[in-house]
Short mmCIF file of C-alpha atoms in Angstrom, two decimals:
data_model
loop_
_atom_site.label_atom_id
_atom_site.label_comp_id
_atom_site.label_asym_id
_atom_site.label_seq_id
_atom_site.Cartn_x
_atom_site.Cartn_y
_atom_site.Cartn_z
CA MET U 1 -13.81 25.41 4.91
CA LEU U 2 -10.96 22.96 4.05
CA LYS U 3 -8.37 25.70 4.47
CA LYS U 4 -9.78 26.37 7.91
CA LEU U 5 -9.80 22.56 8.63
CA LYS U 6 -6.07 22.17 7.34
CA ARG U 7 -5.01 25.18 9.73
CA SER U 8 -6.85 23.57 12.66
CA ILE U 9 -5.26 20.37 12.09
CA LEU U 10 -1.92 21.89 11.64
CA ALA U 11 -2.36 23.89 14.95
CA THR U 12 -3.38 20.85 16.70
CA ASN U 13 -0.51 18.83 15.51
CA ILE U 14 2.05 21.65 16.41
CA ILE U 15 0.53 22.07 20.00
CA LEU U 16 0.37 18.32 20.74
CA THR U 17 3.75 17.61 19.31
CA ALA U 18 5.28 20.60 21.07
CA ALA U 19 3.64 19.64 24.27
CA VAL U 20 4.86 16.21 24.13
CA LEU U 21 8.50 17.39 23.26
CA VAL U 22 8.42 19.74 26.28
CA GLY U 23 6.99 17.27 28.43
CA THR U 24 9.43 14.79 27.71
CA PHE U 25 12.31 17.19 28.22
CA SER U 26 10.83 18.29 31.40
CA VAL U 27 10.63 14.71 32.72
CA PHE U 28 14.17 14.12 31.39
CA PHE U 29 15.78 17.27 32.95
CA LEU U 30 13.82 16.73 36.33
CA SER U 31 15.01 13.09 36.51
CA ASN U 32 18.69 14.36 35.94
CA PHE U 33 18.19 17.17 38.38
CA TYR U 34 16.97 14.91 41.09
CA SER U 35 19.40 12.28 40.29
CA ALA U 36 22.24 14.84 40.72
CA TYR U 37 20.97 16.10 43.79
CA ARG U 38 20.72 12.69 45.37
CA GLU U 39 24.19 11.75 44.34
CA GLN U 40 25.63 15.13 45.78
CA ARG U 41 23.65 14.74 49.01
CA ILE U 42 25.38 11.22 49.18
CA ASN U 43 28.69 12.75 48.75
CA LEU U 44 27.94 15.47 51.16
CA MET U 45 26.85 12.91 53.95
CA ALA U 46 30.20 11.01 53.48
CA LEU U 47 32.28 14.17 53.96
CA PRO U 48 32.46 14.07 57.88
CA GLU U 49 34.16 10.59 57.87
CA LEU U 50 36.41 11.59 55.01
CA TYR U 51 37.36 14.74 56.87
CA HIS U 52 38.18 13.00 60.31
CA SER U 53 39.95 9.99 58.66
CA GLY U 54 42.46 12.25 57.01
CA SER U 55 41.27 10.95 53.54
CA CYS U 56 41.18 14.51 52.03
CA THR U 57 43.79 16.90 50.47
CA PRO U 58 44.00 20.45 51.09
CA ILE U 59 43.80 22.51 47.86
CA SER U 60 46.31 25.49 47.58
CA GLY U 61 44.60 28.63 46.48
CA VAL U 62 43.15 31.92 47.67
CA GLY U 63 39.97 32.50 49.78
CA SER U 64 38.82 32.89 53.42
CA VAL U 65 38.53 29.06 53.92
CA VAL U 66 40.82 26.05 53.01
CA ARG U 67 39.30 23.54 50.48
CA TYR U 68 39.73 20.03 50.32
CA GLU U 69 39.60 17.47 47.60
CA ALA U 70 38.63 13.79 48.36
CA LYS U 71 37.49 10.74 46.52
CA VAL U 72 34.10 9.22 47.42
CA ASP U 73 33.64 5.49 47.21
CA SER U 74 29.79 5.85 46.53
CA SER U 75 28.64 5.84 42.83
CA VAL U 76 29.04 9.39 41.53
CA ARG U 77 27.58 10.32 38.31
CA TYR U 78 29.15 13.57 37.34
CA GLN U 79 32.54 13.47 39.15
CA GLU U 80 34.90 10.97 40.67
CA LYS U 81 36.44 13.54 43.13
CA VAL U 82 34.55 16.05 45.37
CA CYS U 83 35.65 19.44 46.60
CA PHE U 84 34.46 20.85 49.97
CA PHE U 85 35.39 23.12 52.92
CA VAL U 86 34.54 22.96 56.62
CA LEU U 87 33.72 25.79 59.08
CA LEU U 88 33.61 25.20 62.76
CA GLU U 89 30.81 26.56 64.96
CA SER U 90 31.41 27.14 68.82
CA SER U 91 28.73 26.27 71.37
CA SER U 92 28.09 30.14 71.60
CA GLY U 93 27.30 30.23 67.76
CA GLU U 94 30.55 31.69 66.61
CA LEU U 95 32.03 30.50 63.27
CA TYR U 96 35.80 29.97 62.81
CA ARG U 97 37.92 28.14 60.52
CA ASN U 98 39.45 24.84 61.09
CA ASP U 99 42.97 26.34 61.44
CA SER U 100 44.56 29.03 63.41
CA SER U 101 43.44 31.75 60.90
CA ASN U 102 41.11 34.56 61.93
CA SER U 103 39.77 35.21 58.46
CA ASN U 104 36.44 37.21 58.53
CA LEU U 105 33.74 34.72 58.18
CA GLU U 106 30.70 37.08 58.65
CA SER U 107 29.53 36.04 54.96
CA TYR U 108 28.72 32.74 56.41
CA TYR U 109 26.59 33.69 59.43
CA TYR U 110 23.37 33.65 57.40
CA LEU U 111 23.73 30.05 57.26
CA LEU U 112 23.06 29.68 60.95
CA GLN U 113 20.02 32.04 60.53
CA ALA U 114 18.77 29.83 57.66
CA GLY U 115 18.61 26.84 59.93
CA VAL U 116 21.08 24.37 58.79
CA LYS U 117 20.08 21.59 61.02
CA LYS U 118 21.63 18.37 61.80
CA GLY U 119 20.82 15.72 59.03
CA LYS U 120 19.48 18.34 56.64
CA CYS U 121 21.07 19.59 53.42
CA ILE U 122 20.53 23.08 52.15
CA PHE U 123 21.72 25.19 49.17
CA ALA U 124 24.06 27.61 51.04
CA GLU U 125 24.85 29.39 47.81
CA ARG U 126 24.28 28.74 44.14
CA LYS U 127 27.20 26.37 43.82
CA LEU U 128 27.34 24.95 47.41
CA LEU U 129 25.49 22.31 49.40
CA ALA U 130 25.69 22.73 53.12
CA TYR U 131 25.30 20.07 56.04
CA ARG U 132 25.54 20.69 59.62
CA VAL U 133 26.94 17.99 62.13
CA GLN U 134 26.20 18.66 65.88
CA ASN U 135 28.80 17.64 68.35
CA SER U 136 28.07 16.44 71.88
CA ASP U 137 29.84 19.45 73.61
CA GLY U 138 27.37 21.81 71.77
CA SER U 139 29.81 22.65 69.06
CA ALA U 140 29.04 21.94 65.60
CA GLU U 141 30.74 21.35 62.12
CA LEU U 142 29.46 22.85 58.85
CA TYR U 143 30.49 21.07 55.70
CA PHE U 144 30.13 22.90 52.14
CA LEU U 145 30.29 20.65 49.18
CA ASP U 146 31.08 22.29 45.80
CA ILE U 147 28.52 21.18 43.27
CA SER U 148 29.53 23.43 40.48
CA LEU U 149 30.38 20.53 38.02
CA ALA U 150 26.82 19.02 38.59
CA ILE U 151 25.21 22.39 38.00
CA TYR U 152 27.35 22.88 34.85
CA GLN U 153 26.12 19.66 33.60
CA LEU U 154 22.46 20.45 34.09
CA VAL U 155 23.04 23.85 32.61
CA LYS U 156 24.64 22.27 29.60
CA ILE U 157 21.61 19.93 29.22
CA LEU U 158 19.28 23.03 29.24
CA ARG U 159 21.38 24.97 26.96
CA SER U 160 21.31 22.07 24.41
CA PHE U 161 17.60 22.03 24.55
CA LEU U 162 17.24 25.60 24.12
CA LEU U 163 19.56 25.53 21.09
CA ALA U 164 17.56 22.75 19.76
CA ILE U 165 14.21 24.53 19.93
CA PRO U 166 14.34 26.27 16.71
CA VAL U 167 15.35 23.12 14.68
CA ALA U 168 12.79 21.03 16.53
CA PHE U 169 10.05 23.62 16.01
CA ALA U 170 10.82 23.85 12.20
CA ALA U 171 10.82 19.97 11.85
CA ILE U 172 7.63 19.81 13.95
CA LEU U 173 6.24 22.63 11.67
CA PHE U 174 7.25 20.71 8.35
CA VAL U 175 6.02 17.30 9.58
CA SER U 176 2.69 18.82 10.92
CA TYR U 177 2.22 20.40 7.41
CA LEU U 178 2.56 17.26 5.70
CA MET U 179 0.37 15.42 8.09
CA ALA U 180 -2.32 18.20 7.81
CA LYS U 181 -2.00 18.05 3.99
CA LYS U 182 -2.39 14.18 3.97
CA ALA U 183 -5.36 14.26 6.61
CA VAL U 184 -7.14 16.76 4.51
CA ARG U 185 -6.50 15.14 1.11
CA PRO U 186 -9.38 12.46 1.69
CA VAL U 187 -11.64 15.22 2.75
CA GLU U 188 -10.92 17.48 -0.37
CA GLU U 189 -11.49 14.42 -2.66
CA THR U 190 -14.83 13.64 -1.05
CA TRP U 191 -15.54 17.06 -1.11
CA ASP U 192 -15.01 17.44 -4.85
CA LYS U 193 -16.81 14.32 -5.56
CA GLN U 194 -19.82 15.45 -3.54
CA ARG U 195 -19.81 18.81 -5.21
CA ARG U 196 -19.46 17.15 -8.70
CA PHE U 197 -22.17 14.72 -7.81
CA ILE U 198 -24.58 17.47 -6.79
CA SER U 199 -23.75 19.41 -10.08
CA ASP U 200 -24.25 16.15 -12.33
CA ALA U 201 -27.33 15.19 -10.47
CA SER U 202 -28.76 18.84 -10.84
CA HIS U 203 -27.95 18.69 -14.54
CA GLU U 204 -29.52 15.29 -14.92
CA ILE U 205 -32.77 16.30 -13.40
CA LYS U 206 -32.71 19.76 -14.96
CA THR U 207 -32.80 18.33 -18.57
CA PRO U 208 -35.88 16.28 -18.50
CA LEU U 209 -37.53 19.04 -16.44
CA ALA U 210 -36.85 21.28 -19.30
CA VAL U 211 -38.25 18.89 -21.81
CA ILE U 212 -41.38 18.25 -19.64
CA SER U 213 -41.83 22.02 -19.36
CA ALA U 214 -41.41 22.48 -23.21
CA ASN U 215 -43.97 19.67 -23.90
CA ALA U 216 -46.45 21.02 -21.40
CA ASP U 217 -46.19 24.32 -23.08
CA ALA U 218 -46.60 22.76 -26.63
CA LEU U 219 -49.67 20.69 -25.11
CA LEU U 220 -51.37 23.97 -24.17
CA THR U 221 -50.64 25.81 -27.63
CA SER U 222 -51.33 22.73 -29.83
CA PRO U 223 -53.93 20.45 -28.10
CA GLU U 224 -54.58 18.68 -31.48
CA GLN U 225 -51.25 17.03 -31.11
CA SER U 226 -51.63 15.96 -27.48
CA GLY U 227 -50.92 12.51 -27.96
CA LYS U 228 -47.33 13.32 -29.05
CA TRP U 229 -46.72 15.93 -26.25
CA VAL U 230 -48.09 13.45 -23.55
CA LYS U 231 -45.96 10.64 -24.88
CA ASN U 232 -42.83 12.94 -24.73
CA ILE U 233 -43.58 13.81 -21.15
CA GLN U 234 -44.23 10.20 -20.14
CA ASP U 235 -40.86 9.31 -21.54
CA GLU U 236 -39.15 12.03 -19.58
CA ILE U 237 -40.89 11.10 -16.46
CA ALA U 238 -39.76 7.44 -17.00
CA ASP U 239 -36.25 8.45 -17.41
CA MET U 240 -36.33 10.80 -14.12
CA SER U 241 -37.96 7.74 -12.34
CA LEU U 242 -35.09 5.65 -13.53
CA LEU U 243 -32.54 8.30 -12.39
CA VAL U 244 -34.23 8.65 -8.97
CA ASN U 245 -34.39 4.93 -8.41
CA ASN U 246 -30.68 4.66 -9.25
CA LEU U 247 -29.89 7.33 -6.75
CA LEU U 248 -31.72 5.67 -4.17
CA GLU U 249 -30.00 2.34 -4.95
CA LEU U 250 -26.74 3.96 -4.71
CA ALA U 251 -27.49 5.64 -1.53
CA GLN U 252 -28.63 2.25 0.01
CA ALA U 253 -25.49 0.58 -1.47
CA ASP U 254 -23.31 3.29 0.43
CA GLU U 255 -25.34 2.84 3.75
CA ALA U 256 -22.82 1.19 5.98
CA GLN U 257 -25.61 -0.06 8.37
CA THR U 258 -27.52 -1.89 5.54
CA GLN U 259 -28.01 -5.54 6.49
CA ALA U 260 -26.83 -8.16 3.98
CA HIS U 261 -28.98 -11.23 3.78
CA THR U 262 -26.35 -13.74 3.14
CA ASP U 263 -27.22 -17.28 1.85
CA THR U 264 -25.62 -19.92 -0.17
CA VAL U 265 -26.20 -19.12 -3.79
CA VAL U 266 -25.58 -21.13 -6.96
CA MET U 267 -24.02 -18.37 -8.97
CA THR U 268 -23.84 -20.56 -12.04
CA GLN U 269 -27.57 -20.81 -12.32
CA PHE U 270 -28.39 -17.11 -12.21
CA VAL U 271 -25.56 -16.09 -14.42
CA GLN U 272 -27.14 -18.34 -17.07
CA ASP U 273 -30.65 -16.95 -16.33
CA THR U 274 -29.29 -13.27 -16.64
CA ILE U 275 -27.72 -14.23 -20.02
CA THR U 276 -30.89 -15.84 -21.11
CA ARG U 277 -32.88 -12.45 -20.45
CA TYR U 278 -30.48 -10.51 -22.71
CA GLU U 279 -30.47 -13.19 -25.55
CA ALA U 280 -33.15 -11.48 -27.49
CA SER U 281 -31.44 -8.06 -27.43
CA ILE U 282 -28.14 -9.76 -28.25
CA TYR U 283 -29.70 -11.44 -31.19
CA GLU U 284 -31.41 -8.41 -32.51
CA LYS U 285 -27.97 -6.52 -32.50
CA GLY U 286 -26.24 -9.49 -34.18
CA ILE U 287 -23.66 -9.77 -31.34
CA ASP U 288 -21.50 -12.92 -31.03
CA LEU U 289 -21.91 -14.26 -27.48
CA LYS U 290 -19.37 -16.66 -26.00
CA CYS U 291 -19.82 -18.10 -22.68
CA ALA U 292 -17.41 -20.20 -20.43
CA ILE U 293 -19.45 -20.77 -17.22
CA LEU U 294 -18.06 -23.19 -14.65
CA GLN U 295 -20.79 -25.42 -13.34
CA ASN U 296 -21.93 -25.68 -9.61
CA VAL U 297 -20.23 -22.55 -8.53
CA ARG U 298 -21.34 -21.68 -5.06
CA ILE U 299 -21.03 -18.63 -3.03
CA LEU U 300 -22.07 -17.27 0.41
CA CYS U 301 -23.54 -13.65 -0.10
CA ASP U 302 -26.64 -11.61 -0.62
CA GLU U 303 -28.19 -13.13 -3.86
CA GLU U 304 -30.20 -10.05 -4.90
CA LYS U 305 -27.14 -7.78 -4.77
CA LEU U 306 -25.11 -10.30 -6.59
CA LYS U 307 -27.67 -10.65 -9.30
CA ARG U 308 -27.95 -6.86 -9.59
CA ILE U 309 -24.02 -6.66 -10.14
CA VAL U 310 -24.42 -9.20 -12.85
CA SER U 311 -27.22 -7.56 -14.52
CA ILE U 312 -25.45 -4.14 -14.50
CA LEU U 313 -22.36 -5.63 -16.10
CA MET U 314 -24.32 -7.43 -18.88
CA ASP U 315 -26.41 -4.16 -19.46
CA ASN U 316 -23.33 -2.18 -19.71
CA ALA U 317 -21.50 -4.54 -22.17
CA LEU U 318 -24.69 -4.78 -24.39
CA LYS U 319 -25.19 -1.07 -24.26
CA TYR U 320 -21.62 -0.31 -25.68
CA THR U 321 -21.22 -3.17 -27.99
CA LYS U 322 -21.69 -2.23 -31.68
CA PRO U 323 -24.05 -4.32 -33.84
CA GLY U 324 -22.00 -7.45 -35.10
CA GLY U 325 -19.69 -7.18 -32.22
CA LYS U 326 -18.67 -9.79 -29.61
CA ILE U 327 -19.37 -10.34 -25.90
CA SER U 328 -17.52 -12.87 -23.77
CA VAL U 329 -18.96 -13.82 -20.32
CA SER U 330 -16.93 -16.15 -18.00
CA LEU U 331 -17.19 -17.61 -14.50
CA THR U 332 -14.32 -19.12 -13.00
CA GLN U 333 -13.03 -20.38 -9.56
CA HIS U 334 -9.66 -20.89 -8.02
CA HIS U 335 -9.59 -22.13 -4.55
CA ARG U 336 -11.77 -19.96 -2.64
CA GLU U 337 -11.73 -16.96 -5.24
CA ILE U 338 -14.55 -16.69 -7.83
CA CYS U 339 -14.26 -14.47 -10.73
CA PHE U 340 -17.01 -13.37 -13.02
CA SER U 341 -15.90 -11.26 -16.12
CA VAL U 342 -17.93 -9.64 -19.08
CA GLU U 343 -15.76 -8.56 -21.98
CA ASN U 344 -17.15 -6.74 -24.95
CA SER U 345 -15.74 -5.45 -28.32
CA GLY U 346 -16.18 -1.92 -29.17
CA ASP U 347 -14.31 1.54 -28.90
CA GLY U 348 -12.92 0.70 -25.64
CA ILE U 349 -12.05 3.30 -22.81
CA SER U 350 -9.07 5.61 -23.14
CA PRO U 351 -6.44 5.04 -20.40
CA GLU U 352 -7.09 8.32 -18.81
CA ASP U 353 -10.80 7.49 -18.22
CA ILE U 354 -10.30 4.10 -16.73
CA PRO U 355 -9.58 5.54 -13.16
CA TYR U 356 -12.81 7.44 -13.19
CA ILE U 357 -15.38 5.04 -14.79
CA PHE U 358 -16.66 4.03 -11.24
CA ASP U 359 -17.21 7.57 -10.29
CA ARG U 360 -20.85 8.68 -10.03
CA PHE U 361 -22.22 10.34 -13.33
CA TYR U 362 -18.94 9.89 -14.82
CA ARG U 363 -19.25 8.92 -18.65
CA ALA U 364 -16.70 8.86 -21.18
CA ASP U 365 -17.17 11.35 -24.02
CA GLY U 366 -18.67 8.68 -26.40
CA ALA U 367 -21.33 7.70 -23.92
CA ARG U 368 -22.80 11.25 -23.21
CA SER U 369 -24.75 11.02 -26.52
CA ASP U 370 -26.70 7.97 -24.92
CA PRO U 371 -29.90 9.36 -23.45
CA GLY U 372 -30.37 6.02 -21.40
CA SER U 373 -27.13 6.54 -19.68
CA PHE U 374 -26.86 8.39 -16.29
CA GLY U 375 -23.27 7.21 -15.44
CA LEU U 376 -24.42 5.46 -12.28
CA GLY U 377 -24.48 1.74 -13.16
CA LEU U 378 -20.95 0.91 -12.64
CA SER U 379 -20.99 3.19 -9.45
CA ILE U 380 -23.87 1.11 -8.05
CA ALA U 381 -22.16 -2.08 -9.13
CA LYS U 382 -18.79 -1.17 -7.46
CA ALA U 383 -20.74 -0.06 -4.12
CA LEU U 384 -22.66 -3.39 -3.93
CA ALA U 385 -19.60 -5.40 -4.75
CA GLU U 386 -17.73 -3.85 -1.85
CA GLN U 387 -20.78 -4.36 0.41
CA ILE U 388 -20.85 -8.21 -0.19
CA GLY U 389 -16.95 -8.48 0.19
CA GLY U 390 -15.86 -8.52 -3.55
CA LYS U 391 -14.04 -6.28 -5.76
CA LEU U 392 -14.91 -4.79 -9.19
CA SER U 393 -12.30 -3.54 -11.54
CA ALA U 394 -11.95 -2.77 -15.25
CA SER U 395 -9.27 -2.73 -17.94
CA SER U 396 -9.60 -1.81 -21.77
CA GLN U 397 -7.66 -1.84 -24.91
CA PHE U 398 -8.57 1.43 -26.46
CA GLY U 399 -10.37 1.06 -29.80
CA GLN U 400 -10.83 -2.77 -29.32
CA SER U 401 -12.37 -4.11 -26.18
CA THR U 402 -13.37 -3.72 -22.50
CA LEU U 403 -13.25 -6.06 -19.61
#
C-alpha cells in the first residue's frame, strides 16, 4: 500500500511539474512569437514610405527580384535593419518587377490568388511576410519582408527548450522522488506505529486471557481450591480493565475534537495534594522525598487533565524508584512559562531508549518484568500535555536518575 502511495505521489508530482514546465514554456514561446510578429508587421507597414522616400539600399546578389535593405525607426526587437523586395501589379493583374527586367515571376502569382488585400499581412512563404498597397489608378504594390532572422530566433528558443527537456525531466524525476519519499515518511511512521500498537495491544490482552482460561480450567478440575482460582481470575480481569481504560483514555486524548474545559487552576495546591496521596507508598519504600513547590502558581487549562498528568508522572517515578532511593518534585515559574518536574533515582534509561519512552506500549527492558506496567502511562501524559498546550520531555543519566 505504501509503495503504491509513493508511486502515486511520484507520478502526480511528475505530471503536475511537467505540465507547469510545458505550460510556462508555451506561454513564453507564444508571447515571443506574437511579439516578433507584431514587430515585423510594424516593419512591413513602414516599407512603402521607406521605398518611396529612397531610404533603402539595393542589395547585390542573384535572384529574380531586387532586394533592398533599410533601417526602421520603430522599436525592433530582433534586428536593426530589414531586408525586403517589391513587386508591382498592373491594373490587369499582371506582376512585374520595379525595374526594366522581364524576369519570370510566375511563382509569385499565387499571392494574388491567396488574397493579399490592402492593409492585411500574410505569410507569403515560410520566411516572407507580404503586404499589398492599392494605388488610385488600379495598380498595386506588393511588399515582401524577409523575416528569416526573427524565425531563426524563435527556432533557437524552441531548440533550446527541446534540448533542455531530458535534463529538466531528470531533475523533475529526482526532485519528485525526494518529495514522494519525504511525503510518505510520516505515513510509514504512522503505519509502523499503528501496526506495532495493534501487535502490542493484542499481546497485552492475550496474556491475561490465557491466564483466565488456565484458571478457569483449574477451577473445573479442582473445585476444592476455587477461592484461589477465582482470585487469580479477578486479578487478571482487573488488569484487563485497567488496560482497556488506559486505551480509552489514550484514544480520547488523541481525539482532536475533544473539548477542553479551561479554567484558572491553582497548580500549587493539587500538586501538593497529589504528593500527599503518594506519601504512604513513599514512606513504605523508604524513599527520600524532596519538594520545591513554588506557592500560588496559577494556570489556565483543563484541571482534570493536568491532574492526570501530574499523577502519571508521580506514579511512574514511584514505580521505578528502588527502596531507599530519592524522588525530587519541583514546580517553578519563569514569566509565563510554568515547569513541573519529577526526578527519581534508579537504573535510569539508556540513551537509545529515550526517544521511544513516549511511544505506546514501549517499555525499556527493565520494565517488562513489571506486571502492572503496560507502557501507556507516559503516552497518555504526553497526549494530554499537548492537548492543553504543554510539552512533555524526559532526560536520564543511565544508572543514576531519570527526569
